Coordinates of C-alpha atoms in Angstrom, one line a residue:
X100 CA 0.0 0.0 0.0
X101 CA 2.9 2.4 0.3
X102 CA 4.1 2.5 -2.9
X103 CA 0.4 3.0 -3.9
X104 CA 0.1 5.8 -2.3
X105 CA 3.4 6.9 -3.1
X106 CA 2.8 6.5 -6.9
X107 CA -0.5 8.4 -6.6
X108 CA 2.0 11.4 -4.8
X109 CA 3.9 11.5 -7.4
X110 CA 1.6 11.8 -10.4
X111 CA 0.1 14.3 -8.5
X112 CA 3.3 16.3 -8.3
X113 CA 4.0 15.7 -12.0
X114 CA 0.2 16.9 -12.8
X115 CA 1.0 20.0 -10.9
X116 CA 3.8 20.5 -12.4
X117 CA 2.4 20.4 -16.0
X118 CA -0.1 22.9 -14.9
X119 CA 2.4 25.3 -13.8
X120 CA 4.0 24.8 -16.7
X121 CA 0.9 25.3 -19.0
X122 CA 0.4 28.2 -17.0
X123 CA 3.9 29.8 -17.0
X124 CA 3.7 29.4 -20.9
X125 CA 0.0 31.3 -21.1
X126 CA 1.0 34.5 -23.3
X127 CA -0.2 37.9 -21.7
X128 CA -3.2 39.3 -23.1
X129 CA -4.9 42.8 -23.1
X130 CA -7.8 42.3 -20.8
X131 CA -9.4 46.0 -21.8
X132 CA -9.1 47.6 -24.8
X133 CA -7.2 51.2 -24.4
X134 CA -9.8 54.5 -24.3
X135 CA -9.6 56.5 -27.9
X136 CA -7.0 53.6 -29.0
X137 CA -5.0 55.1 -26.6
X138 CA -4.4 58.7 -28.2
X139 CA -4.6 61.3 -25.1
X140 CA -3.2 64.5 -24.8
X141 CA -1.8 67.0 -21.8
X142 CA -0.6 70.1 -21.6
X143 CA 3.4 70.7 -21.1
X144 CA 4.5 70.5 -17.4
X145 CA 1.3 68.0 -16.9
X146 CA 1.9 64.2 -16.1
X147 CA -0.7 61.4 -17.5
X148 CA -0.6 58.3 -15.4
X149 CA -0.5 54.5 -18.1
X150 CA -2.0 51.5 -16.8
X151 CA -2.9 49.3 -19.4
X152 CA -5.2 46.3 -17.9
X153 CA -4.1 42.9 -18.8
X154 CA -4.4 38.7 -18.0
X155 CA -2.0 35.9 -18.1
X156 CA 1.2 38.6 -16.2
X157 CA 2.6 36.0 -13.7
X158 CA 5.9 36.6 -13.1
X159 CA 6.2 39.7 -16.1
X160 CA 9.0 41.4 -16.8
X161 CA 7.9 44.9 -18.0
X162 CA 9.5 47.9 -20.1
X163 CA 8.4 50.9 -21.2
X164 CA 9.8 53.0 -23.9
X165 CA 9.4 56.6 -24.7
X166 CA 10.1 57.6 -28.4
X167 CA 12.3 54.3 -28.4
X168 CA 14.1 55.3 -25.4
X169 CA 13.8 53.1 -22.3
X170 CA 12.1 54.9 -19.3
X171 CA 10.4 52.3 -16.8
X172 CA 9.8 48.5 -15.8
X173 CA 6.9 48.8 -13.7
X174 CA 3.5 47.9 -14.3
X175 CA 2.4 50.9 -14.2
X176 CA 4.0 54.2 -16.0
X177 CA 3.6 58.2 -15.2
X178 CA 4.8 60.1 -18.1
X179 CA 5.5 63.4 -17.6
X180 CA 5.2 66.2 -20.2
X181 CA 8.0 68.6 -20.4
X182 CA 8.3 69.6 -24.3
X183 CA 5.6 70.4 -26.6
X184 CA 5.2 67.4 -29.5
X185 CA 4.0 64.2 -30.4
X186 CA 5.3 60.8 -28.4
X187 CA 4.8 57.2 -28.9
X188 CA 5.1 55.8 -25.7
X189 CA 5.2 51.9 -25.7
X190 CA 4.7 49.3 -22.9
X191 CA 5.5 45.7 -23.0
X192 CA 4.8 42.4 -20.6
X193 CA 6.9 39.6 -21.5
X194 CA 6.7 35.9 -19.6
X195 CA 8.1 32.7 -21.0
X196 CA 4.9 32.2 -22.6
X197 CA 5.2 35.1 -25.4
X198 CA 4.9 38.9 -25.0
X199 CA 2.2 41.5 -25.9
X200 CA 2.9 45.3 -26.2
X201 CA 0.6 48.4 -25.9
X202 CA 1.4 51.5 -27.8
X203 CA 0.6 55.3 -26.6
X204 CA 0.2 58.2 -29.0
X205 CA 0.9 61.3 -26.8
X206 CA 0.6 64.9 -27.8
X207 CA 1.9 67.6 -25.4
X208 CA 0.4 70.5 -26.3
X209 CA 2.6 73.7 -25.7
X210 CA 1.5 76.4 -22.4
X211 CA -0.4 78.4 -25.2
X212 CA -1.2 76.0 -28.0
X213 CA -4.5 73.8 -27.3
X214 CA -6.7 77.1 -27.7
X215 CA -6.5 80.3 -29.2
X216 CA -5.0 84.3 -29.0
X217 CA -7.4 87.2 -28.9
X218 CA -5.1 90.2 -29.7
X219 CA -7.0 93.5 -28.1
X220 CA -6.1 97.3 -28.7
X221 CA -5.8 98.3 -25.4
X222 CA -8.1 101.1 -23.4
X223 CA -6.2 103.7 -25.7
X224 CA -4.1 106.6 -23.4
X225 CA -4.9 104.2 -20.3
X226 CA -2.6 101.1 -20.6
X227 CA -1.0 98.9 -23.7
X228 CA -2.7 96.6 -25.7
X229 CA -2.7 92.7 -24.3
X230 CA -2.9 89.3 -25.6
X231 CA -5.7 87.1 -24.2
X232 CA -6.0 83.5 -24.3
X233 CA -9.2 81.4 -24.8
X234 CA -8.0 77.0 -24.0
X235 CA -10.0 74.9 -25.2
X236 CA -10.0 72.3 -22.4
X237 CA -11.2 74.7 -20.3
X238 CA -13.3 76.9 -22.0
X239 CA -12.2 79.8 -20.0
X240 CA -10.2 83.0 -20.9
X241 CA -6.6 84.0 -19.9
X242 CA -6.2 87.4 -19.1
X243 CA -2.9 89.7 -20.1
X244 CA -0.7 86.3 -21.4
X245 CA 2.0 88.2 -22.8
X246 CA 2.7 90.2 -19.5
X247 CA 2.9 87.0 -17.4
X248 CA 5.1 84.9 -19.2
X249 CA 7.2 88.2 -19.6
X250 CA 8.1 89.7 -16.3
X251 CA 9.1 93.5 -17.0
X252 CA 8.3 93.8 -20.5
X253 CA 5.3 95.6 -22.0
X254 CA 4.0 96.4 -25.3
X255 CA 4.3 100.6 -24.6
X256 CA 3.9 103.4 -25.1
X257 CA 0.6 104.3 -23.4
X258 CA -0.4 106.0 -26.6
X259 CA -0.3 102.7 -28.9
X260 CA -2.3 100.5 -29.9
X261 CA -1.7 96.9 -30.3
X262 CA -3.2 95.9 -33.4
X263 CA -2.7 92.7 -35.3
X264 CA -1.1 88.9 -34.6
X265 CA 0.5 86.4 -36.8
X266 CA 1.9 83.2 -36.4
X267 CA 4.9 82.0 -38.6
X268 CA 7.3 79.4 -38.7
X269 CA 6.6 78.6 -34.9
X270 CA 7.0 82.4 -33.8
X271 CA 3.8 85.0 -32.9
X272 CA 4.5 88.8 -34.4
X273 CA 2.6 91.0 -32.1
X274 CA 2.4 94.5 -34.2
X275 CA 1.6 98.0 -32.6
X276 CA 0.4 101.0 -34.1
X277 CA 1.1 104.8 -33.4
X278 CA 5.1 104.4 -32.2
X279 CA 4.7 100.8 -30.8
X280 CA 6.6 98.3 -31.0
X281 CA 7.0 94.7 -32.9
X282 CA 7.6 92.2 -30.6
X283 CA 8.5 88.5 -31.3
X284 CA 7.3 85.4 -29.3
X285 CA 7.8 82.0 -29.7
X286 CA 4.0 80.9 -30.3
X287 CA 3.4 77.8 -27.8
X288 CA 4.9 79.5 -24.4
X289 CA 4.7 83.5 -25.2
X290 CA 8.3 84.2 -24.3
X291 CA 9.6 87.1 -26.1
X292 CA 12.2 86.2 -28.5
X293 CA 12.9 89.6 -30.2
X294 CA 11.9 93.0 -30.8
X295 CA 11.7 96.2 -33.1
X296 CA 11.7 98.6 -29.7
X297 CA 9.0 101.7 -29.5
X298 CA 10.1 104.4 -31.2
X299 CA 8.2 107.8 -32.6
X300 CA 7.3 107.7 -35.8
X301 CA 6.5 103.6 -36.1
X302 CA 3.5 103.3 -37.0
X303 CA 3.2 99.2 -37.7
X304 CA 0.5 97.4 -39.0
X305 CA 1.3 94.0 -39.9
X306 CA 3.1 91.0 -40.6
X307 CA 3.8 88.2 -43.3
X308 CA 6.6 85.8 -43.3
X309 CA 8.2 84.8 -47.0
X310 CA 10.8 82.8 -45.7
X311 CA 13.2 81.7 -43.1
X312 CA 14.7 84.3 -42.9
X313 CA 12.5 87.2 -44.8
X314 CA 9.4 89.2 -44.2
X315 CA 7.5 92.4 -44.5
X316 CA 6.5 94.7 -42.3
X317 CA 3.6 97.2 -43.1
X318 CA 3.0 100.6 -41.7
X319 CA 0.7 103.7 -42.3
X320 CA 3.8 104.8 -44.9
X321 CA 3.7 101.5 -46.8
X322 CA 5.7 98.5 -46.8
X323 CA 8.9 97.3 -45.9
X324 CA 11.4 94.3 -46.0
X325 CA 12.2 92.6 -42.8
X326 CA 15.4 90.6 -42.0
X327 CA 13.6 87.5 -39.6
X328 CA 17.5 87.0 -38.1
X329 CA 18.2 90.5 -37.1
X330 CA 14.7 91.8 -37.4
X331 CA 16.3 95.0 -39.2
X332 CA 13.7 97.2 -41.6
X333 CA 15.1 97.3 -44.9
X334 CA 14.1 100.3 -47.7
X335 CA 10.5 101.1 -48.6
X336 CA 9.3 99.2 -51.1
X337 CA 8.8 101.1 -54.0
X338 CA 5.2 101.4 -56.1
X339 CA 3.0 100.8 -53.1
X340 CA 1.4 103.6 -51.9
X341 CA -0.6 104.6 -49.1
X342 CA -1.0 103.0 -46.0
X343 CA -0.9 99.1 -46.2
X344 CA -2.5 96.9 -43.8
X345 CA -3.6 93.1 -44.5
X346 CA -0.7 90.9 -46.1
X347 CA -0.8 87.2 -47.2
X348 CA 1.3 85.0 -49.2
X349 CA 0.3 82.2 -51.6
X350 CA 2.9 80.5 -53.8
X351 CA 5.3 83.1 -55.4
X352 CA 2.8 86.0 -55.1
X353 CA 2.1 88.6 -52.2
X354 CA -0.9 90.7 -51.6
X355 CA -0.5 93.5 -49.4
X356 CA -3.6 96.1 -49.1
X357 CA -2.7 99.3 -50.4
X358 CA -5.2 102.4 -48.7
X359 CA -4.6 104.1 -52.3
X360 CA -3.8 101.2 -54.5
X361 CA -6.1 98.7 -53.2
X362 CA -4.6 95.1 -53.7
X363 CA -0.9 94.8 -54.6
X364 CA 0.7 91.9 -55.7
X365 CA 4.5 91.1 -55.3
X366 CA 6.9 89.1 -56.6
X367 CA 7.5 87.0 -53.3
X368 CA 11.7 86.8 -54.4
X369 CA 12.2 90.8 -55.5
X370 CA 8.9 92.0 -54.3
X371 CA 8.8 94.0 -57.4
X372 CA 4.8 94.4 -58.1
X373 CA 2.6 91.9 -60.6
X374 CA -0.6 93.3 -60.4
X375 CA -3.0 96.0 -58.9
X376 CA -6.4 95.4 -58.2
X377 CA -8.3 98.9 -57.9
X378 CA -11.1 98.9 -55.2
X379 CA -10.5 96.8 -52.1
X380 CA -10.3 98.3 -49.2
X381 CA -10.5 95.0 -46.8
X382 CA -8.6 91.5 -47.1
X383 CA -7.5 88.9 -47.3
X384 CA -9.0 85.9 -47.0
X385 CA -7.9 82.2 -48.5
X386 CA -10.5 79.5 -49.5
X387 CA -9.9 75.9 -50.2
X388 CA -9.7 76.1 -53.9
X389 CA -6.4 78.4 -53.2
X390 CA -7.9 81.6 -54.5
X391 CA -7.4 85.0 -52.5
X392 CA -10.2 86.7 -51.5
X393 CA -10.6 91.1 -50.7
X394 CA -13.6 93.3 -50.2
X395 CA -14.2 96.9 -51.1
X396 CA -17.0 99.1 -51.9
X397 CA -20.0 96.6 -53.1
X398 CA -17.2 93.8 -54.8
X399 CA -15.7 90.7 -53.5
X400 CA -12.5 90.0 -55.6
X401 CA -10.9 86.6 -55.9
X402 CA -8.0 85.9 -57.3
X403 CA -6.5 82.2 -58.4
X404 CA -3.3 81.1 -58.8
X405 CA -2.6 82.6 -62.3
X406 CA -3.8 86.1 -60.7
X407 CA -7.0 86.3 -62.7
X408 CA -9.8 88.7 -60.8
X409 CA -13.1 87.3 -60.8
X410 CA -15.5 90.4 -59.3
X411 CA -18.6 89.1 -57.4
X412 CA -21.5 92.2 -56.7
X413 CA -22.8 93.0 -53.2
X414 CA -25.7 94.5 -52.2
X415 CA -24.4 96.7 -49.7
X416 CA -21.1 98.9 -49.2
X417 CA -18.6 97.1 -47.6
X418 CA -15.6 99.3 -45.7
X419 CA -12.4 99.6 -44.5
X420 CA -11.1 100.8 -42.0
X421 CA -8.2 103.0 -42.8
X422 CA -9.3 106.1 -40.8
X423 CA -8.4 103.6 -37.9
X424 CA -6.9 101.0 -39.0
X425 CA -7.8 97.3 -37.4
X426 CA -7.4 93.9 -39.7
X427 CA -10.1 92.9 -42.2
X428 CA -13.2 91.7 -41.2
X429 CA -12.9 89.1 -43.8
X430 CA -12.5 85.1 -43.3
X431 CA -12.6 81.1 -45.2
X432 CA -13.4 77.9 -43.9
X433 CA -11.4 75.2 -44.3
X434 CA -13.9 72.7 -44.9
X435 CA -16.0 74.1 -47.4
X436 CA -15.6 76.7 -50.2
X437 CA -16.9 79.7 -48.4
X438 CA -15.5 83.3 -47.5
X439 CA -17.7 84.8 -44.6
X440 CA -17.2 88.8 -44.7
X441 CA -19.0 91.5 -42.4
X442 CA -21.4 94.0 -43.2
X443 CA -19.8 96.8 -41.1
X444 CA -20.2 100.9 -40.9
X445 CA -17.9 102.9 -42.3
X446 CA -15.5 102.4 -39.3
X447 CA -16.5 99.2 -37.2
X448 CA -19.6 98.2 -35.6
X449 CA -22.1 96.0 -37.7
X450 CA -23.4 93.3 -36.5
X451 CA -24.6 90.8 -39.6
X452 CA -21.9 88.5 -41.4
X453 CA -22.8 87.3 -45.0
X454 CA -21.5 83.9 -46.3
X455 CA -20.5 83.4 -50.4
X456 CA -20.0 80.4 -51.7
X457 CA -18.7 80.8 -54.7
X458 CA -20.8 80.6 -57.8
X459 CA -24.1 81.1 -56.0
X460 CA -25.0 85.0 -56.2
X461 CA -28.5 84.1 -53.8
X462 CA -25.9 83.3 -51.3
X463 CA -26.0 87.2 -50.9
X464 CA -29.3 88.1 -50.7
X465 CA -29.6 87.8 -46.9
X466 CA -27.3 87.8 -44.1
X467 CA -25.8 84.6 -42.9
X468 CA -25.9 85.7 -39.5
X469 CA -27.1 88.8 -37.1
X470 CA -25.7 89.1 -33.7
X471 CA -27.6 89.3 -31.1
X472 CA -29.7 92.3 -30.2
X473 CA -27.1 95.5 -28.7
X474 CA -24.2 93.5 -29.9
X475 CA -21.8 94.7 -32.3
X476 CA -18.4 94.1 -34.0
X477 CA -15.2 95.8 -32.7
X478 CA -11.8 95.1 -34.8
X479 CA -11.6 92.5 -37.4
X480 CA -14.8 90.8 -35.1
X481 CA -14.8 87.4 -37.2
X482 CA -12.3 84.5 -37.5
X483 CA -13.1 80.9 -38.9
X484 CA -11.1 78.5 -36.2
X485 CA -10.5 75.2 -38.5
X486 CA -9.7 72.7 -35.2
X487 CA -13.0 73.6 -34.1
X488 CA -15.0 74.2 -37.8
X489 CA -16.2 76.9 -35.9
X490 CA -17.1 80.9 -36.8
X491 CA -15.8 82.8 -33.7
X492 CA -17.6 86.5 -33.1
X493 CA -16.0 89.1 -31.2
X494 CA -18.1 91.8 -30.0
X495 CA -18.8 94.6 -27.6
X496 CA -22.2 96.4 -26.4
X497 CA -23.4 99.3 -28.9
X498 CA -23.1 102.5 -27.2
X499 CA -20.1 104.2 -25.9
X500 CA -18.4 104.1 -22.4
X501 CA -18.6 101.4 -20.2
X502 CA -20.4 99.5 -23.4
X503 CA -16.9 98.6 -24.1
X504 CA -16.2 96.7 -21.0
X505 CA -19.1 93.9 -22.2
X506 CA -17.3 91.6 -24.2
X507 CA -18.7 88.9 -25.7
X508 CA -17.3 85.7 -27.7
X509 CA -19.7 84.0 -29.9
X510 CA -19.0 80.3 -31.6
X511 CA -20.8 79.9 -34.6
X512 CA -21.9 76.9 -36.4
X513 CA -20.1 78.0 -40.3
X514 CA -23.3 75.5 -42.3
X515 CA -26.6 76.5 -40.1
X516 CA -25.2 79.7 -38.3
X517 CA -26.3 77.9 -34.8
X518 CA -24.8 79.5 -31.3
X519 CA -22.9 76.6 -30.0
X520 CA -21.6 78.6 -27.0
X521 CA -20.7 81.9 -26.0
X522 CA -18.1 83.5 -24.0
X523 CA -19.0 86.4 -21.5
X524 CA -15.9 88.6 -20.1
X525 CA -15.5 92.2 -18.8
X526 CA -13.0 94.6 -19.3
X527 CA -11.6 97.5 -21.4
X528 CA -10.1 95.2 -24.1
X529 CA -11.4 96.3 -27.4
X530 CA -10.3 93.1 -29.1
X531 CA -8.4 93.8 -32.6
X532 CA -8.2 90.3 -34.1
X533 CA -8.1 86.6 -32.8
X534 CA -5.0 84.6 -34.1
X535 CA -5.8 80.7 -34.2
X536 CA -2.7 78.3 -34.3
X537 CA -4.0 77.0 -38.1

């Protein structure tokens, strides 16, 4: 009977045995499928805590790698987001049964990057313009940006106005009017890079990069090459007269606004002028079929790529604004073939945007939108934000003193013209012209 019992022990052993061995070889598994396929995003300086859930991990061995380089060998994994940019952050469980790995698409937005700028005047002879901040995430504004990520430096004198942003090759050209300066910050964290310092007689309007290392500047005395390196103002160009304002770039052609010219197009390499388009007083504007799109008097103009004018009628006036200058009150979607433009009085202040889509003239015949009652546009007052597909308003109470303090941001639905929300601030900010990072 011994032996019995002794042979039943040790088939029992050598069955336990198998069964740790079948076990030991069981291949992890992922037990729950990762939320949005695992593509997540955080702001820089926040941390975002991995834990992918899976079976079969006795006795794992773990890694994780960031952007192929090894970081951890826990189960678990907090990544930390220092740099703005795009990771792949990858996690694997190995035992002697097989392996399985989980990948992590990351994107660390920079301080000022998941939302967008609203660039204001300024209370004019009471402080400097400022740059507000509207985060998506949050849906909340951020007062006075500029001033908090720059200790000590300001956008003065007292007596400018801070009138127009643009984002180009990573960097955001704040441009001043009335003796201000131009100042450079890199766009995701608002630290100034560079400046062309207050100084009497400036009298800047805006921006538009050609290359690397080139630019031009405009002013209320016309245009002017500007070195991106040293940010010295070359010689005026020649054959552009007036005051110019708007600028944008599209291939080997510039169009820069001209207050006596209307439209000017350069030659983007020796900015000699192409073309002149008489009439516009308001631009520009670029739709998806690449054509350039200005305003002025009761004409939309587009021009294509081989700089032919196409001129659509309006039934109304529409105006500039060159008595005080702000940037046009013109914009595109980027989703459908559609400028939207406003119907505004001979300085500022309408309140009805019209939509064309080009082709169909009864797109005209009524306005696309009306603001709500007492509301009305200050500064450019319209921009189409392409992350959201959104129309975003800017307006101010109608009337005069503390009118201006009610501020109100309106997101528009660019198809049906539906309110999907609106933003309510106070303050003496008389927006100019919202800057979205597309």
């Amino acid at each position: 009977m011994p032996y019995v019992f002794a042979g039943l022990a040790m088939l029992a052993i050598a069955s336990c045995k198998k069964d740790n061995e079948k076990e030991l070889l069981v291949k992890p598994e992922v037990a729950e499928q990762l939320a949005k396929g695992g593509k997540d995003s955080i702001t820089v300086n926040d941390a975002l805590l991995l834990h992918p859930k899976l079976n079969n991990i006795k006795n794992a061995v773990y890694s994780w790698t960031v952007n192929g380089e090894r970081k951890g060998s826990d189960s678990v994994f907090t990544f930390k987001g220092t740099d703005q940019g795009d990771y792949k952050i990858s996690f694997k469980a190995a035992t002697s049964g097989g392996e399985v790995t989980v990948d992590y698409q990351i994107h660390v937005w920079g301080k000022y990057e998941n939302g967008f700028y609203i660039v204001n005047e300024g209370w004019f002879g009471h402080g400097t313009g400022t740059v507000s901040f509207y985060r998506y995430n949050t849906s909340k504004m951020e007062d006075s940006v500029f001033v908090k990520e720059n200790p000590g430096k300001d956008q003065e004198p007292k007596s400018s106005t801070l009138q127009s942003g643009v984002i180009f090759n990573k960097k955001f050209y704040l441009v001043s009017k009335v003796g201000g300066p131009m100042v450079v910050t890199d766009k995701y964290s608002m630290k100034e890079l560079a400046r062309i310092p207050s100084q009497g007689g400036n009298d800047w309007r805006s921006f538009v990069g050609i290359s690397e290392s080139k630019g031009l500047i405009s002013s209320g005395k016309g245009v002017y090459p500007l070195d991106l390196n040293s940010l010295v103002v070359g010689q005026k160009i020649a054959d552009v007269g007036g005051q110019v304002g708007d600028m944008i770039k599209e291939g080997n052609a510039v169009f820069v606004l001209s207050s006596t010219d209307g439209v000017v197009v350069l030659d983007a390499n020796d900015y000699k002028v192409v073309k002149k388009i008489a009439g516009a007083s308001v631009g520009f504007a670029r739709t998806i079929d690449g054509s350039i799109w200005a305003a002025g008097g009761t004409k939309l103009f587009k021009v294509n790529a081989a700089l032919d004018v196409q001129e659509v009628a309006v039934p109304f006036s529409i105006f500039g604004s060159w008595g005080a200058w702000h940037p046009g009150s013109i914009t595109a979607s980027a989703k459908e073939n559609a400028v939207f433009f406003a119907k505004n009085g001979s300085f500022s202040g309408g309140s009805e945007i019209y939509k064309y889509i080009p082709g169909n003239q009864t797109s005209l015949q009524a306005a696309f939108l009306k603001l709500p009652a007492g509301k009305i546009f200050y500064g450019a007052g319209l921009c189409y934000d392409a992350k959201l597909d959104q129309l975003l308003v800017s307006t101010v109470q109608s009337g005069f003193g503390e009118n201006f303090k009610a501020n109100n941001l309106y997101f528009y639905d660019p198809v049906t013209a539906a309110v999907k929300k609106t933003v309510s601030y106070d303050g003496y900010y008389f927006p100019s012209v919202i800057v979205t990072h597309q």
